[in-house]
């Protein structure tokens, strides 16, 4: 058996010809920054997400920081973020001058509930980062009903659909990542911000270009953070395939369940009414590292991604209250294990994984 944890190349193979042609066109046109492909991709991506505007930026981490800045987040403000996420979800906050405030997650959905957000809200809370972790869809409407703007971290959720729409169109503003291994991955770094608010979209465009709208007057200290033309040319081709890839990911998850994986480990629970395009298929078990070792012997790759939650990372010590208790985060961090999933995983691979998990736990 040989089942990799993820595979982002198989589905690219049949597209190589058109990708190479598109890249060649960019090199010949010679416009590498904010050219026609970026503009076209922004339009196409906004449509795919269901938001009015999309603005290309350099990566998902800066997408979060710039989205927060566009909302006016700054020194003295607090931004709530789940501690069980990829590190960048929280790393994006301090560069704005605001303080990260960590909230808990539900260890079955890996998402923060509105109650968990409410528990750490104060009068200084300026925004909440709702992470659509692993591709599951966060309860954005319920969180926004608390009266604070939600910045969606949709880095892992390209292709997912929620009860109220797609990640990126659910909150006030949203950050996306096109890091190569993501559900919609470029051939390098890339990111985007989506919003349906005209004024926020203008702010974002100003901030990504050094804080200037007209390239003459610099009204804010901004960023040099653009999606480049080569990546946009690639992404335009890949975006057309995203619905097919997303459907494959969600049906793979369904097959895992039908093959009896849920009798062996705790399966991730899709949030109410959602069809996640699982970026990572993350199960829970009492001794995940032991299971990972047995699976490795059987040629199956698996990984615990966030064993140490963000609030316990050394860089976050100054924002870690001594009495902070995040029981759901502790459970998720200690028990989770990502099993193989991709847009090209086969029925044989899925049944090999289930069989190997069964053999390891028996
Ligand atoms: C990947 C990721 C990011 C950061 O995106 P980059 O493009 O790598 O900067 C942020 N949040 C989450 C949840 C991610 O998975």
XYZ file of C-alpha atoms and ligand atoms in Angstrom:
377
model
C 0.000 0.000 0.000
C 1.089 3.521 -0.619
C -1.406 6.240 0.141
C -0.062 9.807 0.430
C -1.703 12.270 2.825
C -2.508 14.604 -0.046
C -1.902 14.737 -3.769
C -2.149 18.042 -5.591
C -0.417 16.960 -8.824
C -2.534 14.149 -10.315
C -5.466 16.424 -11.164
C -3.088 19.020 -12.658
C -1.575 16.602 -15.212
C -4.296 16.879 -17.878
C -4.164 20.688 -17.573
C -0.426 21.084 -18.135
C -0.757 22.043 -21.817
C -3.199 24.881 -21.213
C -1.321 26.070 -18.111
C 1.982 26.217 -19.987
C 0.331 28.104 -22.847
C -1.188 30.630 -20.420
C 2.165 31.156 -18.679
C 3.926 31.653 -21.990
C 1.338 34.256 -22.923
C 2.082 36.196 -19.741
C 5.834 36.160 -20.331
C 5.273 37.402 -23.874
C 2.815 40.131 -22.855
C 5.366 41.263 -20.269
C 2.851 42.659 -17.774
C 3.647 40.872 -14.528
C 1.926 42.927 -11.810
C -1.808 43.777 -11.756
C -2.400 42.811 -15.374
C -5.389 41.414 -17.266
C -5.207 37.921 -15.715
C -5.410 39.289 -12.175
C -8.371 41.437 -13.124
C -10.150 38.546 -14.865
C -9.389 36.129 -12.029
C -10.720 38.597 -9.451
C -13.969 38.773 -11.375
C -14.223 34.989 -11.834
C -13.277 34.209 -8.245
C -15.827 36.680 -6.840
C -18.490 34.976 -8.940
C -17.427 31.496 -7.846
C -17.602 32.529 -4.187
C -20.800 34.553 -4.514
C -19.302 37.845 -3.305
C -19.447 41.182 -5.105
C -15.701 41.851 -5.040
C -12.486 39.829 -4.983
C -9.080 41.468 -4.637
C -5.908 39.452 -5.266
C -3.133 39.713 -2.671
C 0.225 38.015 -2.074
C -0.882 35.226 0.289
C -3.578 34.171 2.759
C -1.791 35.525 5.823
C -1.567 39.047 4.387
C -5.148 38.678 3.168
C -6.191 38.363 6.830
C -4.057 41.284 8.010
C -5.248 43.556 5.202
C -8.892 42.549 5.760
C -8.531 43.499 9.444
C -6.875 46.807 8.531
C -9.667 47.567 6.041
C -12.154 47.126 8.892
C -10.229 49.725 10.867
C -8.704 47.286 13.361
C -5.729 48.841 15.146
C -3.957 49.372 18.471
C -6.238 49.006 21.502
C -8.621 46.672 19.680
C -9.156 42.982 20.322
C -9.666 40.357 17.619
C -11.084 36.960 18.562
C -9.550 33.902 16.880
C -9.782 30.155 17.558
C -6.616 28.715 19.088
C -7.117 25.448 17.204
C -6.206 26.524 13.674
C -3.210 27.022 11.462
C -0.822 29.443 13.163
C -1.313 32.172 10.520
C -4.955 32.720 11.601
C -3.634 34.423 14.762
C -0.263 35.584 13.419
C -2.130 37.982 11.113
C -3.512 39.998 14.071
C -0.499 41.592 15.889
C 0.791 43.372 12.736
C -2.390 45.517 12.881
C -1.507 46.581 16.429
C -4.523 44.732 17.866
C -4.482 41.982 20.491
C -5.364 38.371 19.631
C -7.962 36.885 22.005
C -8.194 33.116 21.821
C -11.484 31.229 21.784
C -12.322 27.536 21.972
C -13.590 25.104 19.317
C -16.051 22.241 19.245
C -13.807 19.144 18.995
C -16.255 17.343 16.679
C -16.699 20.060 14.015
C -13.317 21.770 14.748
C -15.200 25.085 14.489
C -15.854 27.809 17.069
C -19.496 28.189 18.043
C -21.146 31.579 18.610
C -21.285 30.743 22.347
C -17.537 30.092 22.440
C -16.932 33.451 20.742
C -19.360 35.231 23.073
C -17.523 33.845 26.122
C -14.432 35.937 25.309
C -16.086 39.071 23.883
C -15.401 42.406 25.563
C -16.260 46.025 24.721
C -12.879 46.173 22.943
C -13.726 43.329 20.519
C -13.448 44.868 17.065
C -13.681 41.740 14.885
C -13.900 37.945 14.996
C -11.893 35.658 12.719
C -14.128 32.683 11.894
C -11.953 29.881 10.527
C -13.569 27.367 8.164
C -11.121 24.779 9.466
C -10.363 21.723 7.338
C -13.042 22.960 4.898
C -15.934 22.702 7.367
C -18.177 25.780 7.282
C -18.172 28.005 10.383
C -21.472 29.419 11.759
C -20.738 32.924 10.503
C -24.303 34.287 10.685
C -24.641 33.211 14.336
C -21.335 34.868 15.213
C -22.173 38.060 13.328
C -25.505 38.163 15.222
C -23.399 38.907 18.333
C -22.892 42.357 16.804
C -19.281 42.198 15.603
C -17.961 41.991 12.043
C -16.670 38.573 11.007
C -13.508 38.124 8.975
C -13.719 34.664 7.442
C -10.510 32.662 7.226
C -11.469 30.624 4.168
C -7.901 29.442 3.446
C -8.895 25.769 3.759
C -12.436 25.997 2.414
C -12.273 26.556 -1.356
C -15.162 24.622 -2.899
C -17.134 24.127 0.335
C -20.802 25.139 0.546
C -22.656 26.150 3.686
C -26.320 26.534 4.547
C -26.186 30.279 3.734
C -23.712 30.207 0.846
C -20.032 29.668 0.249
C -17.144 30.564 2.559
C -16.017 34.003 1.441
C -19.565 35.288 1.037
C -20.846 34.686 4.576
C -19.213 37.402 6.694
C -18.253 41.050 6.305
C -14.974 40.251 4.558
C -12.969 37.073 3.917
C -9.405 35.886 3.355
C -8.441 33.112 0.920
C -5.134 31.327 0.321
C -3.846 29.805 -2.915
C -0.818 28.161 -1.299
C -0.001 25.162 -3.545
C -1.419 22.438 -1.274
C -4.757 24.204 -0.641
C -7.971 23.090 -2.402
C -7.352 25.782 -5.033
C -3.559 26.005 -5.093
C -1.396 28.162 -7.347
C 2.167 27.449 -8.517
C 3.538 29.564 -5.680
C 2.067 31.904 -3.053
C -1.170 33.744 -3.635
C -4.249 34.978 -1.821
C -7.436 36.977 -2.182
C -9.905 39.004 -0.164
C -13.614 38.847 -0.921
C -16.350 41.180 0.283
C -19.683 42.494 -0.934
C -19.058 45.898 0.654
C -17.933 48.455 -1.959
C -16.108 50.694 0.505
C -14.193 47.773 2.099
C -13.148 46.557 -1.366
C -11.751 50.033 -2.120
C -9.881 50.065 1.200
C -8.352 46.675 0.423
C -7.214 47.795 -3.042
C -5.654 50.884 -1.499
C -3.890 48.889 1.241
C -2.480 46.208 -1.086
C -0.834 48.943 -3.162
C 1.249 50.750 -0.513
C -1.791 52.605 0.836
C -2.412 54.489 -2.396
C -5.473 54.718 -4.642
C -3.859 56.793 -7.392
C -0.133 55.927 -7.031
C 0.564 59.584 -6.301
C -0.896 60.128 -2.851
C -0.138 57.652 -0.026
C -2.953 57.942 2.507
C -2.086 54.968 4.735
C 0.957 52.874 5.561
C -0.063 49.855 3.532
C 1.514 46.766 2.011
C 3.155 45.632 -1.167
C 0.833 42.630 -1.427
C -0.399 41.605 -4.845
C -1.374 38.383 -6.518
C 0.992 38.233 -9.473
C -0.034 37.807 -13.073
C 1.594 34.363 -13.528
C -0.296 32.927 -10.547
C -3.548 34.515 -11.702
C -3.123 32.941 -15.151
C -2.713 29.504 -13.525
C -5.555 30.057 -11.073
C -8.011 30.998 -13.843
C -7.520 27.543 -15.357
C -7.691 25.703 -12.028
C -10.770 27.593 -10.824
C -12.852 25.967 -13.584
C -11.980 22.545 -12.137
C -12.706 23.459 -8.516
C -16.355 22.256 -8.471
C -15.287 18.802 -9.731
C -12.427 18.617 -7.233
C -14.677 19.747 -4.388
C -17.278 17.109 -5.260
C -14.571 14.430 -5.244
C -13.376 15.539 -1.803
C -16.845 15.491 -0.284
C -17.749 12.136 -1.791
C -14.426 10.685 -0.565
C -15.446 11.717 2.959
C -18.814 10.072 2.446
C -17.093 6.849 1.260
C -14.905 6.820 4.384
C -18.084 6.855 6.415
C -19.816 4.189 4.278
C -16.746 1.952 4.541
C -17.160 1.901 8.337
C -14.400 4.301 9.386
C -16.799 5.811 11.936
C -16.870 2.524 13.857
C -13.114 2.814 14.425
C -12.465 6.527 15.038
C -14.547 9.698 15.538
C -15.360 11.239 12.173
C -15.440 15.009 11.617
C -18.995 16.339 11.656
C -20.026 18.675 8.833
C -21.683 21.796 10.240
C -25.454 22.021 9.895
C -26.555 22.135 6.252
C -23.027 22.232 4.841
C -21.259 20.187 2.175
C -17.561 20.632 2.979
C -14.887 20.137 0.308
C -12.680 18.661 3.042
C -9.187 20.127 2.705
C -7.958 17.749 5.379
C -9.965 14.743 6.556
C -9.383 14.854 10.277
C -10.585 12.087 12.573
C -10.142 11.780 16.326
C -8.878 8.918 18.434
C -7.337 8.363 21.883
C -3.791 7.599 20.729
C -3.395 9.345 17.388
C 0.412 9.182 17.233
C 0.342 5.437 17.854
C -2.243 5.049 15.073
C -0.099 7.206 12.763
C 2.909 4.964 13.411
C 0.937 1.800 12.587
C -0.468 3.405 9.440
C 3.037 4.421 8.349
C 4.105 0.773 8.579
C 1.228 -0.064 6.249
C 2.395 2.633 3.801
C -0.326 5.106 4.697
C 0.554 8.678 5.492
C -1.285 10.574 8.251
C -0.459 13.601 10.386
C -1.407 15.510 13.515
C -1.332 19.107 12.293
C -1.995 21.278 15.310
C -0.783 19.276 18.336
C 0.293 22.506 20.024
C -2.587 25.020 19.811
C -1.719 28.582 18.840
C -2.170 30.098 22.306
C 0.589 27.779 23.577
C 3.096 28.778 20.897
C 6.096 30.708 22.293
C 5.405 33.780 20.124
C 1.921 34.162 21.644
C 2.962 34.215 25.310
C 2.210 37.915 25.807
C -1.405 37.371 24.676
C -2.000 34.259 26.786
C -4.019 34.965 29.927
C -2.781 32.761 32.788
C -6.306 31.525 33.530
C -7.142 30.687 29.907
C -9.045 27.414 29.659
C -9.885 25.977 26.245
C -11.125 22.418 26.858
C -12.406 21.765 23.322
C -9.082 22.934 21.898
C -7.178 20.605 24.234
C -9.279 17.643 23.146
C -8.949 18.478 19.444
C -5.194 19.082 19.708
C -4.554 15.847 21.571
C -6.797 13.527 19.572
C -6.870 14.682 15.945
C -5.241 12.878 13.041
C -5.493 13.805 9.363
C -6.028 10.832 7.033
C -5.412 10.886 3.270
C -7.777 12.904 1.107
C -7.393 14.662 -2.239
C -9.273 15.526 -5.421
C -7.945 12.307 -6.963
C -8.006 9.774 -4.105
C -9.304 6.416 -5.380
C -11.840 3.958 -4.011
C -8.987 1.470 -3.543
C -6.969 3.978 -1.518
C -9.971 4.851 0.645
C -10.656 1.198 1.439
C -6.934 0.565 2.070
C -6.974 3.368 4.636
C -10.082 2.052 6.402
C -8.670 -1.472 6.432
C -5.337 -0.294 7.838
C -7.036 1.793 10.545
C -9.058 -1.276 11.509
C -5.971 -3.495 11.612
C -4.082 -0.918 13.701
C -6.826 -0.522 16.295
C -7.751 -4.183 16.610
C -2.834 28.331 4.825
C -3.611 29.050 5.842
C -3.442 30.421 6.072
C -2.346 31.228 5.447
O -2.309 31.215 4.072
P -0.915 31.481 3.324
O -1.317 31.676 1.904
O -0.075 30.264 3.531
O -0.307 32.694 3.919
C -4.269 31.037 6.997
N -5.204 30.351 7.671
C -5.375 29.032 7.498
C -6.458 28.329 8.272
C -4.587 28.327 6.590
O -4.768 27.012 6.445
